[in-house]
Coordinates of C-alpha atoms in Angstrom, one line a residue:
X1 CA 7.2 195.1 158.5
X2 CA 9.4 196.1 161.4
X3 CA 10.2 198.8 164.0
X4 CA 13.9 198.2 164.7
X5 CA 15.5 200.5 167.7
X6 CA 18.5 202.2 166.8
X7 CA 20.8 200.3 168.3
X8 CA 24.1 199.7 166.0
X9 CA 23.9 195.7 166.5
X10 CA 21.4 193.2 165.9
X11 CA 18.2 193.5 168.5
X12 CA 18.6 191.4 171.7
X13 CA 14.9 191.1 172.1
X14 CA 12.2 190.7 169.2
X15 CA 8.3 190.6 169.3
X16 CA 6.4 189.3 166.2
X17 CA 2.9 189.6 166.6
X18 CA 0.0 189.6 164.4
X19 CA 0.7 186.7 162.2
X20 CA 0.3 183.3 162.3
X21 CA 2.7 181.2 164.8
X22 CA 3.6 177.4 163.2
X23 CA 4.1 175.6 167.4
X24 CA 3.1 173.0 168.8
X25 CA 3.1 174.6 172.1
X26 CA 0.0 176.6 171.5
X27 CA -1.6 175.8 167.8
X28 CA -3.5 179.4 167.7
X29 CA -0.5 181.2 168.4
X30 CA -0.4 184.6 166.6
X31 CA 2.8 185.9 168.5
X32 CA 6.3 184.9 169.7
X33 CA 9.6 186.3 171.3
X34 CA 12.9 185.9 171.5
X35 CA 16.0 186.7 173.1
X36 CA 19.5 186.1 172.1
X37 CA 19.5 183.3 169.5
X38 CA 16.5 181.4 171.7
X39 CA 12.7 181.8 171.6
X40 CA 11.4 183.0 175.0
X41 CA 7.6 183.0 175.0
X42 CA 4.5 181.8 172.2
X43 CA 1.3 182.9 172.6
X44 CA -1.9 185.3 171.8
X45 CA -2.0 188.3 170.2
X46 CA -3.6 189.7 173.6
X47 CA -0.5 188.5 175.8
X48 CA 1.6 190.1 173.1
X49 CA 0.5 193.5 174.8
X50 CA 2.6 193.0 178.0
X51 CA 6.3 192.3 176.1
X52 CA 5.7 195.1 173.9
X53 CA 7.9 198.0 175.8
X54 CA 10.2 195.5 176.5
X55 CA 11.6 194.5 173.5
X56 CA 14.4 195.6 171.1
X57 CA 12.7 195.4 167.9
X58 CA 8.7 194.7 167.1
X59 CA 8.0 193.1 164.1
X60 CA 4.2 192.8 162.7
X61 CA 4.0 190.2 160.8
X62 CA 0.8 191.5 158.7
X63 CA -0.4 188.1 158.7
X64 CA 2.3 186.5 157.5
X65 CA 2.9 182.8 158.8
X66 CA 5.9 182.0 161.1
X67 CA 7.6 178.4 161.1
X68 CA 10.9 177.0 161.8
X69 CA 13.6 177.4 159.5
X70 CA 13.9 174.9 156.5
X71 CA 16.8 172.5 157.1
X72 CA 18.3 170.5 153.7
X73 CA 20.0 167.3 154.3
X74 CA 21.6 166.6 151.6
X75 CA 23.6 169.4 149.8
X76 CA 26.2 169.6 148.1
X77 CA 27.3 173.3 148.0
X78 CA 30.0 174.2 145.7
X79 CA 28.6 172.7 142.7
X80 CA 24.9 174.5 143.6
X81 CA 27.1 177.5 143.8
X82 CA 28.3 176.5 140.0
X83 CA 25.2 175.6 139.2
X84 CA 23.6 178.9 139.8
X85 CA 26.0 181.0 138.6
X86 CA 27.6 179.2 135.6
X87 CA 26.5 176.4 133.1
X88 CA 23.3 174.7 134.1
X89 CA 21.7 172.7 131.8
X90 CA 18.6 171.3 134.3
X91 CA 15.3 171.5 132.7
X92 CA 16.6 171.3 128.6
X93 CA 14.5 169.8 126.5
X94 CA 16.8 168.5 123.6
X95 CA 19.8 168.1 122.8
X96 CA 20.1 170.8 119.9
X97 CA 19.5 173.1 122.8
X98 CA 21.8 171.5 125.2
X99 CA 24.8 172.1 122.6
X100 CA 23.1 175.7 121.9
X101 CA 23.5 176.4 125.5
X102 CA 27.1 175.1 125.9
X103 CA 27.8 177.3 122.6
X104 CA 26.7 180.1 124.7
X105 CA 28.2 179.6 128.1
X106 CA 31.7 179.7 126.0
X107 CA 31.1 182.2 124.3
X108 CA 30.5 184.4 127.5
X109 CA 33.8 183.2 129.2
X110 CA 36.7 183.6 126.5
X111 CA 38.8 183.7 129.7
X112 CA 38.2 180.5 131.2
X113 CA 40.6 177.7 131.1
X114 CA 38.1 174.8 132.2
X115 CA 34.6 174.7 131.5
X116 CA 32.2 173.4 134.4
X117 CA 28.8 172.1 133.7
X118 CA 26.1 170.5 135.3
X119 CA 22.1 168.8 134.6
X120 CA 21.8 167.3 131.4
X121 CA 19.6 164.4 130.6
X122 CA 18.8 163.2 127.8
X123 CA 16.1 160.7 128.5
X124 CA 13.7 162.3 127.0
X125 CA 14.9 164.4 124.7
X126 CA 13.5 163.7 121.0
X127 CA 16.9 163.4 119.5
X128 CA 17.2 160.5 121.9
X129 CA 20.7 160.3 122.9
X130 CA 23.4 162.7 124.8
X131 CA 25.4 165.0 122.5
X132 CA 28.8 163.3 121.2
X133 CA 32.4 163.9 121.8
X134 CA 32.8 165.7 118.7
X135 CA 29.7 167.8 119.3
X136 CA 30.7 169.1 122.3
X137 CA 34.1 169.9 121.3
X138 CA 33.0 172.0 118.8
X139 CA 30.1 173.7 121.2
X140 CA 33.5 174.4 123.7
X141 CA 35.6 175.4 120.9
X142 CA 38.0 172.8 121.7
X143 CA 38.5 174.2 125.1
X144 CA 38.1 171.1 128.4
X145 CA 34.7 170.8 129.7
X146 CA 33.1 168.8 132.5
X147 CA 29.0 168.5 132.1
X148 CA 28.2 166.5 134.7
X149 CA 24.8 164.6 134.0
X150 CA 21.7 165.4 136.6
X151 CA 22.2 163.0 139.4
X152 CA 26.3 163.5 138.7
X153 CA 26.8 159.9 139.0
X154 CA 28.1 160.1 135.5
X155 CA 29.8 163.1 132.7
X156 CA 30.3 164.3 129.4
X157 CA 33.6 165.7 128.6
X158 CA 35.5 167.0 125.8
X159 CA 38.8 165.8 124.6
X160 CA 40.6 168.5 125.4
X161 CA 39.4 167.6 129.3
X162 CA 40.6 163.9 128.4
X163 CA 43.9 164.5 127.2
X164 CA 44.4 166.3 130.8
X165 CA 44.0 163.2 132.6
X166 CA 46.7 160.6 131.6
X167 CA 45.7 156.9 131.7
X168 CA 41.9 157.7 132.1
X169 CA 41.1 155.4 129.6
X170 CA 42.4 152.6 131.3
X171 CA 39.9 153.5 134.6
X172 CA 36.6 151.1 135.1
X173 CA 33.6 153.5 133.9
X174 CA 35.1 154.4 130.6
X175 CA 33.4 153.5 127.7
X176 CA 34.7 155.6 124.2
X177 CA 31.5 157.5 123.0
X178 CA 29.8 156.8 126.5
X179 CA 29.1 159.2 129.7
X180 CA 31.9 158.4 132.4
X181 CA 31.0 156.3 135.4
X182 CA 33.1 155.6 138.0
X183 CA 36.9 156.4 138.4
X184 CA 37.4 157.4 135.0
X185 CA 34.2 159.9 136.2
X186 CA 36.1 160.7 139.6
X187 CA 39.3 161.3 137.6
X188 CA 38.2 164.1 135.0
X189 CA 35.9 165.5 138.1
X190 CA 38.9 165.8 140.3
X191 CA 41.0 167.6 137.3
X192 CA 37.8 169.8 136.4
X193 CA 37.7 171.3 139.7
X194 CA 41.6 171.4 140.4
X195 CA 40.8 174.2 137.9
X196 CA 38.5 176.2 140.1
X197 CA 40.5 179.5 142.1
X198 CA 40.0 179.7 145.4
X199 CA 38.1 183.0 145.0
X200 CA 35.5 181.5 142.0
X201 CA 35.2 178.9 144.8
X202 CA 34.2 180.7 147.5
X203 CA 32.2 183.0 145.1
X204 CA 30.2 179.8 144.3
X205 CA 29.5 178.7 148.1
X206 CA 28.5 182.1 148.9
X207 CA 26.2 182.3 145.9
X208 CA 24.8 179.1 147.2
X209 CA 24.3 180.0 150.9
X210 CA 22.4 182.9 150.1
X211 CA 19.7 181.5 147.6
X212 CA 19.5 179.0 150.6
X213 CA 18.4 181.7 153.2
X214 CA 16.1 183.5 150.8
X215 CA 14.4 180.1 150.6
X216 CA 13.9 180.2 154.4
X217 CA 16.8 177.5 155.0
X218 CA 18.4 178.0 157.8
X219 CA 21.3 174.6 157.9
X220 CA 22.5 172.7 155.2
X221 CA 24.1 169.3 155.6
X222 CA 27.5 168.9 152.7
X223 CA 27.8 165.9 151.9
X224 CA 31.6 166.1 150.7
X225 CA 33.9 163.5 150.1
X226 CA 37.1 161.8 147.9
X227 CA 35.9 161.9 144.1
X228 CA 33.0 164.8 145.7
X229 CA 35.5 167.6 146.4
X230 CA 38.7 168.1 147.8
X231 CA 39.5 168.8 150.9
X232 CA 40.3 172.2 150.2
X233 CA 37.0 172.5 149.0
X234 CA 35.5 171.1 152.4
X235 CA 37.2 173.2 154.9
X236 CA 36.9 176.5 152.8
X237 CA 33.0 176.0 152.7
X238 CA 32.9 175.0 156.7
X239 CA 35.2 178.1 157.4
X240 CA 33.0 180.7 154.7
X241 CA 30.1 179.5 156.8
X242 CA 31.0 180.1 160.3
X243 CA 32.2 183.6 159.7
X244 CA 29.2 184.2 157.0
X245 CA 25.9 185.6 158.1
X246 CA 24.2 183.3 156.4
X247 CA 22.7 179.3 156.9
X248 CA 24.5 176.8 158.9
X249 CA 26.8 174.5 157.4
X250 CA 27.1 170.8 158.9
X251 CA 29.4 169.2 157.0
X252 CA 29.9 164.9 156.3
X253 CA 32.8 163.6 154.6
X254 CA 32.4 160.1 152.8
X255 CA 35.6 158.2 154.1
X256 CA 35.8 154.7 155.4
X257 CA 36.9 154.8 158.8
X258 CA 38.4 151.7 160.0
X259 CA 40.5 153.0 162.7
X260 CA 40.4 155.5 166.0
X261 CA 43.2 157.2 163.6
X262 CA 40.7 157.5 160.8
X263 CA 38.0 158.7 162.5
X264 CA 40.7 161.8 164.3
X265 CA 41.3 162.3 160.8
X266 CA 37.5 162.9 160.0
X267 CA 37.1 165.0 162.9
X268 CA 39.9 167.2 162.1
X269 CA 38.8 168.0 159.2
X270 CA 35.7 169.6 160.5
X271 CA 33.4 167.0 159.7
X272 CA 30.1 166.0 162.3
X273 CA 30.4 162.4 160.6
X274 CA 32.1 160.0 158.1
X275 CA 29.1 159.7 156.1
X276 CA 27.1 161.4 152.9
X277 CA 28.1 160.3 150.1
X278 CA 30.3 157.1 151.0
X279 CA 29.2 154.9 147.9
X280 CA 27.5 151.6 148.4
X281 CA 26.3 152.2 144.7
X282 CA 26.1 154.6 142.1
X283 CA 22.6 156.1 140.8
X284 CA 19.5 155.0 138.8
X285 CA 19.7 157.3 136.1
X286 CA 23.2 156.5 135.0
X287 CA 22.5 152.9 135.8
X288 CA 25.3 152.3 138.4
X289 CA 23.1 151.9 141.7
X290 CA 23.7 147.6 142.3
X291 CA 20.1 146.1 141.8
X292 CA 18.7 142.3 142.4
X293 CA 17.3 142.2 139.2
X294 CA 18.4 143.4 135.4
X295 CA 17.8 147.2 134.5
X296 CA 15.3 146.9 132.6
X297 CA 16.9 148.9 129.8
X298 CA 20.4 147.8 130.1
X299 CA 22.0 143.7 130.2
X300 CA 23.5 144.6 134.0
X301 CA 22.4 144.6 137.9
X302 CA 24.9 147.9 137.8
X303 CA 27.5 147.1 140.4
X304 CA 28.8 147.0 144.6
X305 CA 31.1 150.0 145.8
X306 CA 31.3 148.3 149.2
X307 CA 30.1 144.7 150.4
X308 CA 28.0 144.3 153.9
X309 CA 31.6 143.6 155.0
X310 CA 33.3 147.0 154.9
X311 CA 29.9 148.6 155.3
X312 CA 30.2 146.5 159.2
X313 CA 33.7 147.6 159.7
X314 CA 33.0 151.2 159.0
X315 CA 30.1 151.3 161.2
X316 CA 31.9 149.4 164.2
X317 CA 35.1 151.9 164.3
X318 CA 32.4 155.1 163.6
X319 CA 30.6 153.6 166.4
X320 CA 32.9 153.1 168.9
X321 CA 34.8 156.4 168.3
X322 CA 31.8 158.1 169.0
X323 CA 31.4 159.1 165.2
X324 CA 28.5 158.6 163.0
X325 CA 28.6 156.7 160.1
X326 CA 26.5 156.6 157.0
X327 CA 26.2 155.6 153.4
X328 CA 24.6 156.2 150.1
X329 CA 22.6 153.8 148.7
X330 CA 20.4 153.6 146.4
X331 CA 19.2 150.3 144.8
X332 CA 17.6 147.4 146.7
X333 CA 21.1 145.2 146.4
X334 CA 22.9 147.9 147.7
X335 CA 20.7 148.9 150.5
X336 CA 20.5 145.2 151.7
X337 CA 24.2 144.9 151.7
X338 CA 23.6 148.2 154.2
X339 CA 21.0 146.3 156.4
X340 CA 23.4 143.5 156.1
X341 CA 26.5 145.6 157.8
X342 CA 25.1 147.4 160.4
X343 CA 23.1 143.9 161.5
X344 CA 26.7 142.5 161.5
X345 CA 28.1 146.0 163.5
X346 CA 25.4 145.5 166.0
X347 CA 26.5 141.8 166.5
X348 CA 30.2 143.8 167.0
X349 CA 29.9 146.5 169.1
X350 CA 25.9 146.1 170.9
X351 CA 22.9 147.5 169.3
X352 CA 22.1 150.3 171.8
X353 CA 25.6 151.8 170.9
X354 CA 24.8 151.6 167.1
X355 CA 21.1 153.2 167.6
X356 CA 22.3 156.0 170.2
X357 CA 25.1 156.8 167.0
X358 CA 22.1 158.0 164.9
X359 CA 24.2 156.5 161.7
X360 CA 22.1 157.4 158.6
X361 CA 21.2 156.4 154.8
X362 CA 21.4 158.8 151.9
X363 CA 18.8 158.2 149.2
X364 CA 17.3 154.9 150.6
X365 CA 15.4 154.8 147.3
X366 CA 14.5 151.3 147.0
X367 CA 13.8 149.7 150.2
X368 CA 12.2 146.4 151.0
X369 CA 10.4 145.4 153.8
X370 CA 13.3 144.0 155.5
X371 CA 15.6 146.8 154.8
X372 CA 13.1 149.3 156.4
X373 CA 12.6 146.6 159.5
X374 CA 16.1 147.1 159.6
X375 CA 16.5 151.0 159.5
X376 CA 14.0 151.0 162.5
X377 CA 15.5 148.4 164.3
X378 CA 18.9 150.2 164.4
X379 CA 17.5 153.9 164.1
X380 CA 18.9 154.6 160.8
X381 CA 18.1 157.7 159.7
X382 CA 17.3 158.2 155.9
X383 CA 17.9 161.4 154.7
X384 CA 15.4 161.1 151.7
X385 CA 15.0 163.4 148.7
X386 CA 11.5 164.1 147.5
X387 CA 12.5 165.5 144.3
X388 CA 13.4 162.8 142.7
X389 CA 10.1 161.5 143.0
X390 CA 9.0 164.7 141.0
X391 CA 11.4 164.3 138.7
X392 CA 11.5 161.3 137.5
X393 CA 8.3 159.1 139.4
X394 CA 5.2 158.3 137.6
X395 CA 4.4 155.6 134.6
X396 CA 6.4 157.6 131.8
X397 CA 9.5 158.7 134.1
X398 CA 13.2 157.7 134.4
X399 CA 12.5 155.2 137.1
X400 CA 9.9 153.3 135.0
X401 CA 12.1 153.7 131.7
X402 CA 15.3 152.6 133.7
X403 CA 13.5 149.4 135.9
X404 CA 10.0 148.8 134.2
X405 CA 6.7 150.6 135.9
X406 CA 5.9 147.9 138.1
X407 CA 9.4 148.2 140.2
X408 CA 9.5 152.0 139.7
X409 CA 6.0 152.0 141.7
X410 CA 8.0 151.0 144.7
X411 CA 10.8 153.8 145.1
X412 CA 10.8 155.7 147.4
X413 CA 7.9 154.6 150.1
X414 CA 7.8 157.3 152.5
X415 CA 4.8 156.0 154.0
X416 CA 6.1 152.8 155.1
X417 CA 8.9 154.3 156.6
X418 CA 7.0 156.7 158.5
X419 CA 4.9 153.9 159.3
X420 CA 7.7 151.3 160.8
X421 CA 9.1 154.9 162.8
X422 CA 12.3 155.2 160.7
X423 CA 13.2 159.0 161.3
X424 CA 13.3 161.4 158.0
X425 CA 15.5 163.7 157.2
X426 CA 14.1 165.3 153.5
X427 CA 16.9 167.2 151.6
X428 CA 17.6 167.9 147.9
X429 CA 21.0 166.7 146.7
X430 CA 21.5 170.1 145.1
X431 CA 22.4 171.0 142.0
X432 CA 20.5 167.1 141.3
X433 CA 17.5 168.7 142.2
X434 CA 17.7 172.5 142.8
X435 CA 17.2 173.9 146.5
X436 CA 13.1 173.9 147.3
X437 CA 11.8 172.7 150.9
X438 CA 8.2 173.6 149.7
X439 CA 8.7 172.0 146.8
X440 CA 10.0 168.9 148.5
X441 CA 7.6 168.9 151.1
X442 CA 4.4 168.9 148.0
X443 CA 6.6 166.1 146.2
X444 CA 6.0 163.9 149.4
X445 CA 2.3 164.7 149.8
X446 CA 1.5 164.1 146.4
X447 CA 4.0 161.6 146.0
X448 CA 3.5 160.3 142.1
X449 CA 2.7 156.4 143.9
X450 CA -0.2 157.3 146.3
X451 CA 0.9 154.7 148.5
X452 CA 3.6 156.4 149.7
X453 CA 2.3 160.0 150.3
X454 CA 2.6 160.9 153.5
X455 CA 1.0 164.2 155.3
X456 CA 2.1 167.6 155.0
X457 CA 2.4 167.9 158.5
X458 CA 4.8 165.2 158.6
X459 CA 6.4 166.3 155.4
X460 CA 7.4 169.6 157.2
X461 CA 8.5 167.7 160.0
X462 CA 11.0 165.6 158.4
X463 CA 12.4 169.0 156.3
X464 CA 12.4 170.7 159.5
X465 CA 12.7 168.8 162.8
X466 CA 14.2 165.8 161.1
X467 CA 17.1 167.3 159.9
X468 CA 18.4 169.1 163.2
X469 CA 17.5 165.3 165.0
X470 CA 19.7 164.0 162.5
X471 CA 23.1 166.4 163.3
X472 CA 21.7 165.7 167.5
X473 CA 19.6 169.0 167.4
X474 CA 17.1 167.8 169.6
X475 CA 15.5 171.1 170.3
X476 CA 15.8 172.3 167.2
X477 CA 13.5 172.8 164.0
X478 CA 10.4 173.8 166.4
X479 CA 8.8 177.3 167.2
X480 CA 8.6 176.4 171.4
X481 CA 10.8 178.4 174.3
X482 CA 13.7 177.6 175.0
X483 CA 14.3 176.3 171.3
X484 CA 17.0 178.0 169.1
X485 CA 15.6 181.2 167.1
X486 CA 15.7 179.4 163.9
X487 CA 12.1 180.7 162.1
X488 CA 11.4 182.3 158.3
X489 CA 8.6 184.5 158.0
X490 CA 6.2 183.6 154.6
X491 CA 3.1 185.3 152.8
X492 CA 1.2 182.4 152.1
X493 CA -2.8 181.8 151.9
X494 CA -5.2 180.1 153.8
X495 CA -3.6 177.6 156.0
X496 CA -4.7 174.2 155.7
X497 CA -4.4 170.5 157.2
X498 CA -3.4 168.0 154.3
X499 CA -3.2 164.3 154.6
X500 CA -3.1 161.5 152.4
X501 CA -6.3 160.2 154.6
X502 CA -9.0 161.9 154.6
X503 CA -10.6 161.0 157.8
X504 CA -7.3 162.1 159.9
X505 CA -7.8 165.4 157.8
X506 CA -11.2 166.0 158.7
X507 CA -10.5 165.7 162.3
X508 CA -7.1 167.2 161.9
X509 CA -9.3 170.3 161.0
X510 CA -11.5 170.3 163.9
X511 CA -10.0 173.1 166.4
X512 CA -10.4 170.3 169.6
X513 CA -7.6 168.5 167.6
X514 CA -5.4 171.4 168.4
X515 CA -2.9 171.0 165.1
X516 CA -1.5 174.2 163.5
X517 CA -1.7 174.8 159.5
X518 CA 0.2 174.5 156.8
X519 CA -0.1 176.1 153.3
X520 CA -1.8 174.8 150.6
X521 CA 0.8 172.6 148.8
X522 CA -1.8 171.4 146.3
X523 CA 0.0 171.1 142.9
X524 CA -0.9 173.9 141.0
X525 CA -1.1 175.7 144.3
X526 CA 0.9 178.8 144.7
X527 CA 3.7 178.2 147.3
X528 CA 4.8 180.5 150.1
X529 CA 7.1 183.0 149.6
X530 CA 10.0 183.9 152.1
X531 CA 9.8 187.2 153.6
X532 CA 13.0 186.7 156.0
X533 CA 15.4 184.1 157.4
X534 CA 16.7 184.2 160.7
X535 CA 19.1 181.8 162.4
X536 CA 20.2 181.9 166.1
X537 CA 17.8 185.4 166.4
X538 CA 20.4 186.9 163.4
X539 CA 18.7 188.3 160.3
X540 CA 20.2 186.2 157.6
X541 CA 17.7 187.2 154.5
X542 CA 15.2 189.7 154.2
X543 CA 13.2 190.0 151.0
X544 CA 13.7 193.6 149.4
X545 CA 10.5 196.2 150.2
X546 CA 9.3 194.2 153.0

């Protein structure tokens, strides 16, 4: 694909030609350069001919399409690392094979003191329920394991793993026989990963980091925290990353800051903002995210982490010391007690200091009209995950099983968000759902609740664009000069316009309307597959024999 000069470092200059050129500085563009870790020039295949003896390396692109580099929002790395190269139980059907899989996994490693386990979810496996105690005890021959459930809001663990943590059975979220929610959840998680060696650690970020650069991602947002990971865990991944050729690493930890001391504390640590995964509530699927009304499959509304109190004071001292500030939340209590808090910040500390903070919401799964009046109103960004849509959306899925169909139909409404100008930020929450922007990007044009599909091209935005707007990256996540070299290369098909309306994709496809292709995310539609990654004009992936 390329002619690389032999120079014994990477190329200062680089021409791609000949493909297709994803910029909104010239929608026909078949050719781009850059220098350093910026792109210079986009343009025409024919203007191409006067940079070619110029340049340090040529690259012809065969066709192959040219965007900006994916950007994930919501990650959380060490435990995709696990996930990828240990126990991962995503995607199993039953529990017979669940237990036939953990049977396995310790079978392989006879040398492990802790087993670490991630994905199940039993809610519609035909046995019906999650294996038992005694089941998995005897799967883990009576060695400790952690299996966290999908959304890891809640965990299966073995006695052996109990025993470990004195007192745990005295912690809210423990229930004999039951998953563990909560602290007792936070407690055995904290103990499980204790166990981890510094070097399986950093063998499990680095396994991460690359499957996110062969998937054309080029930054990653960790969303680390208390009860997440350890500190440890946090500085080790920001330090592996900055001296890695790999993806960029912007990291949050989830730590109420109520002080100019606390927020040092936060910035020490590395960390762009005190925000991620600071619980307002826990998750759908374990029934812990605080709802208005009953689950509709459990006597409870689930429960608070913070009140619109403490969510005000964090976002006043975040706000003031210049920090941002951000929260999960996931159920419609929880994400009015959000509204709620920042209203009450902006009273605080002024409304054009809040909305130049860029504080965001991760999740934002079931928003009412207020709440989203809200977010726009304060420029709240909500760092949204698609996925889960895919997952568990639709008539027979988790949401409708957990809060009836007629609720479930209004999760996630990306359209009315996009519609009232809240910015996007799309992520996965990997391992929950496994790294895929493509994937993403389909799951929010073909949303399960037509409603709230949104276009492709604004799908790619928010996995691209929105996600560098939401770390302060103006510039970033867009093929135009002067932008930061941040592209992946794909071979894809035709390139189309997709939109939920068809009139605006009629015109979209009119060449007066001047807007650049996407692939053909149509489900069932074979999706584009990364031929290299580069970040800051570095190579970071290249696919073998290309």
């Amino acid at each position: 694909m390329s002619e690389r000069t032999a120079h014994g470092h990477e190329p200062r200059t680089v021409l791609l030609r000949g493909g297709e050129v994803h910029s909104p500085a010239d929608p026909f563009a078949t050719a781009m350069v850059t220098q350093g870790g910026s792109i210079a020039w986009v343009g025409s295949e024919s203007a191409a001919d006067s940079f070619a003896d110029g340049v340090d390396e040529t690259v012809h692109l065969d066709g192959a399409l040219v965007t900006p580099s994916f950007t994930d929002a919501h990650v959380h790395t060490t435990a995709t690392g696990l996930a990828l190269t240990g126990l991962d139980l995503t995607g199993v059907q039953s529990l017979r094979d669940a237990l036939a899989r953990v049977r396995d996994y310790a079978a392989s490693r006879p040398g492990d003191k802790m087993l670490l386990g991630h994905g199940w979810d039993a809610t519609h496996w035909p046995e019906g329920r999650h294996p038992t105690r005694a089941e998995l005890d005897e799967a883990a021959g009576g060695r400790p394991l952690y299996l966290s459930r999908t959304d890891v809001h809640s965990a299966l663990v073995t006695t052996a793993l109990l025993e470990l943590v004195p007192g745990v059975a005295q912690l809210t979220g423990f229930a004999d026989g039951e998953p563990l929610t909560r602290d007792a959840h936070h407690a055995v998680r904290d103990r499980a990963h204790a166990s981890l060696t510094p070097e399986r650690r950093a063998e499990a970020q680095r396994a991460a980091l690359d499957h996110a650069a062969s998937l054309g991602i080029g930054d990653l947002h960790e969303c680390a925290g208390p009860g997440i990971s350890g500190e440890d865990d946090f500085t080790a991944l920001l330090s592996l990353a900055a001296e890695a050729n790999g993806p960029r690493v912007h990291g949050y930890w989830a730590e109420p800051v109520t002080s100019p001391a606390d927020a040092a504390r936060i910035r020490e640590l590395g960390a762009l903002g005190a925000a991620g995964d600071l619980f307002a509530d826990g998750s759908l699927g374990s029934r812990t995210a605080h709802l208005k009304a009953p689950y509709a499959d459990a006597p409870h509304h689930g429960g608070a982490y913070l009140d619109a109190d403490a969510i005000a004071a964090h976002v006043a001292a975040c706000t003031e010391a210049g920090l941002q500030a951000g929260f999960h939340a996931i159920g419609d209590a929880a994400l009015t007690a959000v509204a709620e808090g920042v209203r009450a910040a902006a009273d605080r500390v002024g409304t054009d200091r809040v909305r130049a903070a860029r504080h965001r919401v991760e999740h934002a799964e079931m928003p009412d009209a207020e709440v989203i009046a809200a977010f726009a109103e304060f420029a709240l960004t909500a760092s949204v995950q698609p996925g889960f849509d895919a997952a568990w959306g639709g008539t027979e899925g988790m949401y409708a099983a957990r809060l009836g169909a007629e609720r479930a139909a209004g999760l996630n409404p990306y359209a009315a968000l996009q519609r009232a100008g809240v910015p996007l930020a799309f992520g996965s929450d990997s391992p929950v759902i496994p790294l895929g922007p493509w994937e993403a990007v389909r799951a929010a044009a073909f949303h399960r609740t037509p409603e709230h599909r949104i276009s492709v091209r604004g799908g790619f935005t928010a996995h691209t664009r929105g996600g560098r707007r939401a770390v302060g990256s103006d510039d970033g996540g867009v093929l135009v000069p002067g932008a930061p070299a941040d592209y992946a290369l794909w071979r894809t098909g035709e390139l189309l316009v997709q939109a939920p309306d068809l009139r605006v994709a009629n015109w979209s496809t009119d060449p007066r309307s001047g807007t650049p292709g996407l692939p053909d995310l149509t489900p069932g539609a074979q999706l584009p597959l990364c031929l290299r990654t580069v970040v800051a004009g570095r190579t970071v992936y290249e696919r073998p024999n290309e």
